[in-house]
Short mmCIF file of C-alpha atoms in Angstrom, two decimals:
data_model
loop_
_atom_site.label_atom_id
_atom_site.label_comp_id
_atom_site.label_asym_id
_atom_site.label_seq_id
_atom_site.Cartn_x
_atom_site.Cartn_y
_atom_site.Cartn_z
CA MET H 60 2.15 21.23 4.49
CA LEU H 61 4.06 23.98 3.80
CA LEU H 62 6.30 23.18 6.86
CA VAL H 63 6.79 19.46 5.57
CA VAL H 64 7.80 20.46 2.12
CA PHE H 65 10.10 22.66 4.05
CA LEU H 66 11.83 19.62 5.74
CA ILE H 67 12.27 17.66 3.03
CA LEU H 68 13.30 20.07 0.94
CA VAL H 69 16.09 21.90 3.46
CA ALA H 70 16.05 20.48 6.69
CA VAL H 71 16.57 16.67 5.82
CA PRO H 72 19.55 17.63 3.54
CA ALA H 73 20.77 20.00 6.43
CA ILE H 74 21.01 17.15 8.42
CA GLU H 75 22.58 14.66 6.07
CA ILE H 76 25.61 16.90 5.49
CA ALA H 77 26.00 17.85 8.85
CA LEU H 78 26.14 13.91 9.75
CA PHE H 79 28.30 13.13 6.62
CA VAL H 80 30.59 15.63 7.93
CA GLU H 81 30.72 13.80 11.19
CA VAL H 82 30.81 10.68 10.59
CA GLY H 83 33.68 11.56 7.69
CA GLY H 84 35.88 12.69 10.19
CA LEU H 85 35.70 9.79 12.70
CA ILE H 86 36.07 6.79 9.95
CA GLY H 87 37.46 8.76 7.19
CA VAL H 88 36.15 9.97 3.45
CA TRP H 89 36.47 6.62 1.64
CA PRO H 90 34.79 4.64 4.45
CA THR H 91 31.81 6.48 4.46
CA ILE H 92 31.52 6.57 0.74
CA LEU H 93 31.63 2.76 1.33
CA LEU H 94 29.21 3.14 3.66
CA THR H 95 26.77 4.90 1.82
CA PHE H 96 27.02 2.52 -1.34
CA THR H 97 26.79 -0.38 1.16
CA THR H 98 23.56 0.49 2.61
CA ALA H 99 22.01 1.59 -0.90
CA ILE H 100 22.91 -2.19 -1.70
CA ALA H 101 21.74 -3.67 1.38
CA GLY H 102 18.42 -1.95 0.83
CA THR H 103 18.21 -3.17 -2.31
CA ILE H 104 18.43 -6.69 -1.25
CA MET H 105 15.79 -6.33 1.51
CA LEU H 106 13.67 -4.66 -0.43
CA ARG H 107 13.35 -7.64 -3.04
CA VAL H 108 13.56 -10.29 -0.12
CA GLN H 109 10.74 -8.68 1.90
CA GLY H 110 8.83 -7.21 -1.17
CA LEU H 111 8.40 -10.48 -2.81
CA SER H 112 6.67 -12.02 0.69
CA THR H 113 4.64 -9.44 0.65
CA LEU H 114 3.39 -9.95 -3.26
CA ARG H 115 3.13 -13.58 -2.15
CA ARG H 116 0.79 -12.51 0.73
CA ALA H 117 -1.41 -10.11 -1.03
CA GLU H 118 -1.50 -13.29 -3.63
CA GLN H 119 -2.81 -15.71 -1.05
CA SER H 120 -5.52 -12.76 0.46
CA LEU H 121 -7.01 -12.35 -3.28
CA ALA H 122 -6.78 -16.29 -3.33
CA ARG H 123 -9.55 -16.08 -0.21
CA ASP H 124 -11.38 -13.38 -1.94
CA GLU H 125 -10.24 -10.84 0.98
CA PRO H 126 -8.63 -7.61 0.55
CA PRO H 127 -5.07 -7.34 0.58
CA VAL H 128 -5.35 -4.06 3.05
CA ARG H 129 -2.08 -5.04 5.29
CA GLU H 130 0.03 -6.12 2.34
CA LEU H 131 -0.79 -3.11 0.36
CA ILE H 132 0.14 -0.75 3.39
CA ASP H 133 3.11 -3.35 3.86
CA GLY H 134 4.09 -2.78 0.22
CA MET H 135 3.86 0.93 0.76
CA CYS H 136 6.09 1.02 3.73
CA LEU H 137 9.00 -1.36 1.99
CA LEU H 138 8.70 1.08 -0.86
CA LEU H 139 9.47 3.61 1.57
CA ALA H 140 11.92 2.01 3.37
CA GLY H 141 13.93 1.29 -0.15
CA LEU H 142 13.83 5.02 -1.56
CA MET H 143 15.04 6.36 1.92
CA LEU H 144 18.06 3.45 1.84
CA LEU H 145 18.70 4.72 -1.68
CA ILE H 146 18.86 8.34 -0.86
CA PRO H 147 22.64 9.08 0.35
CA GLY H 148 22.44 9.81 3.94
CA PHE H 149 22.11 8.31 7.35
CA ALA H 150 19.34 9.82 9.11
CA THR H 151 17.51 8.23 5.83
CA ASP H 152 19.33 5.31 6.14
CA VAL H 153 18.30 4.95 9.60
CA ILE H 154 14.33 5.69 8.60
CA GLY H 155 15.14 3.10 5.90
CA LEU H 156 16.23 0.23 8.03
CA LEU H 157 13.89 0.87 10.82
CA LEU H 158 10.92 0.39 8.30
CA PHE H 159 12.31 -3.09 7.33
CA ILE H 160 11.41 -4.53 10.54
CA PRO H 161 8.04 -5.97 10.76
CA PRO H 162 6.41 -4.85 14.10
CA LEU H 163 7.84 -1.21 13.37
CA ARG H 164 6.79 -1.31 9.88
CA ARG H 165 3.31 -2.27 10.90
CA GLN H 166 2.90 0.17 13.72
CA PHE H 167 3.97 2.97 11.18
CA GLY H 168 1.26 1.73 8.65
CA LEU H 169 -1.27 1.65 11.19
CA TRP H 170 -0.73 5.19 11.94
CA LEU H 171 -0.24 6.18 8.40
CA TRP H 172 -3.90 4.43 7.88
CA GLY H 173 -5.15 6.47 10.73
CA TRP H 174 -3.55 9.60 9.45
CA PHE H 175 -5.26 8.69 5.96
CA LYS H 176 -8.71 7.95 7.16
CA SER H 177 -8.52 11.36 9.13
CA ARG H 178 -7.84 13.29 6.23
CA PRO H 179 -10.83 15.91 5.82
CA GLY H 180 -12.72 14.90 2.01
CA VAL H 181 -11.24 11.15 2.34
CA LYS H 182 -14.16 8.46 2.23
CA VAL H 183 -12.82 4.58 3.00
CA ARG H 184 -14.78 2.31 1.73
CA SER H 185 -15.05 -1.20 1.42
CA ARG H 186 -16.48 -3.98 -0.23
CA TYR H 187 -15.72 -5.97 2.65
CA GLY H 188 -17.06 -5.46 6.31
CA ARG H 189 -17.23 -2.35 7.25
CA GLY H 190 -17.96 0.83 4.99
CA PHE H 191 -21.31 0.56 3.15
CA GLU H 192 -24.02 0.34 6.52
CA ALA H 193 -27.40 0.91 6.38
CA ARG H 194 -29.29 3.57 8.36
CA ASP H 195 -33.11 3.11 9.74
CA GLY H 196 -33.46 0.19 7.13
CA VAL H 197 -32.81 2.42 4.16
CA ILE H 198 -29.38 1.47 1.78
CA ASP H 199 -28.53 4.77 0.15
CA GLY H 200 -27.97 3.77 -3.79
CA GLU H 201 -28.25 5.24 -7.53
CA PHE H 202 -30.51 3.81 -10.07
CA GLU H 203 -31.26 4.91 -13.61
CA GLU H 204 -34.18 4.28 -15.30
CA VAL H 205 -34.46 1.97 -18.27
CA GLN H 206 -36.99 1.80 -21.18
CA ASP H 207 -38.21 -1.88 -21.87
CA ASP H 208 -38.23 -1.36 -25.79
CA ALA H 209 -34.50 0.22 -25.43
CA ILE H 210 -33.42 -3.51 -24.34
CA GLU H 211 -33.33 -5.91 -27.16
CA LEU H 212 -32.75 -9.38 -26.06
CA PRO H 213 -31.93 -12.67 -27.80
CA PRO H 214 -34.31 -15.08 -28.25
CA PRO H 215 -34.87 -17.91 -25.65
CA PRO H 216 -32.87 -21.19 -26.40
CA PRO H 217 -34.80 -24.15 -27.10
CA PRO H 218 -35.82 -26.10 -24.76
CA LYS H 219 -33.52 -29.05 -23.83
CA SER H 220 -34.78 -32.75 -23.76
CA SER H 221 -33.18 -34.77 -20.85
CA LYS H 222 -32.44 -38.39 -21.28
CA TRP H 223 -35.67 -39.21 -19.17
CA GLY H 224 -37.74 -37.78 -21.92
CA ARG H 225 -40.34 -34.88 -21.48
CA ARG H 226 -42.74 -34.49 -18.96
#
């Protein structure tokens, strides 16, 4: 974890500064600044279009009573892509643009999902499909004993008569 923090705080800015110097030397200062703003604007537009599409797919999954797991992972990747394009720099822009490509985003999402499930102490459970498996016919669960006198039930409704009369 310390290595990840080091890379984020030191290595990424150093790489971005080096790329700014190189690109600025090739195309000039103002085109470099314009390119930085252009990628931020393009990222915002792409995030809006693909994010709304992902949101619609998630709503459709929920309407079918399916968990929108793929859509949630796509949404997290799109959020990361948008963040990468908003951070000034060319290396982060390349990562952000790659995450906007659906097949690459899905591969990254699968890797991220596998990494998340492999973390110690993380248990992935779902109401749908895998996750709740009975072993030897025993389903593990919790219960609470309730006293009968503690429950106040409303009186039963009077019987309804049907149009055919009582039997």
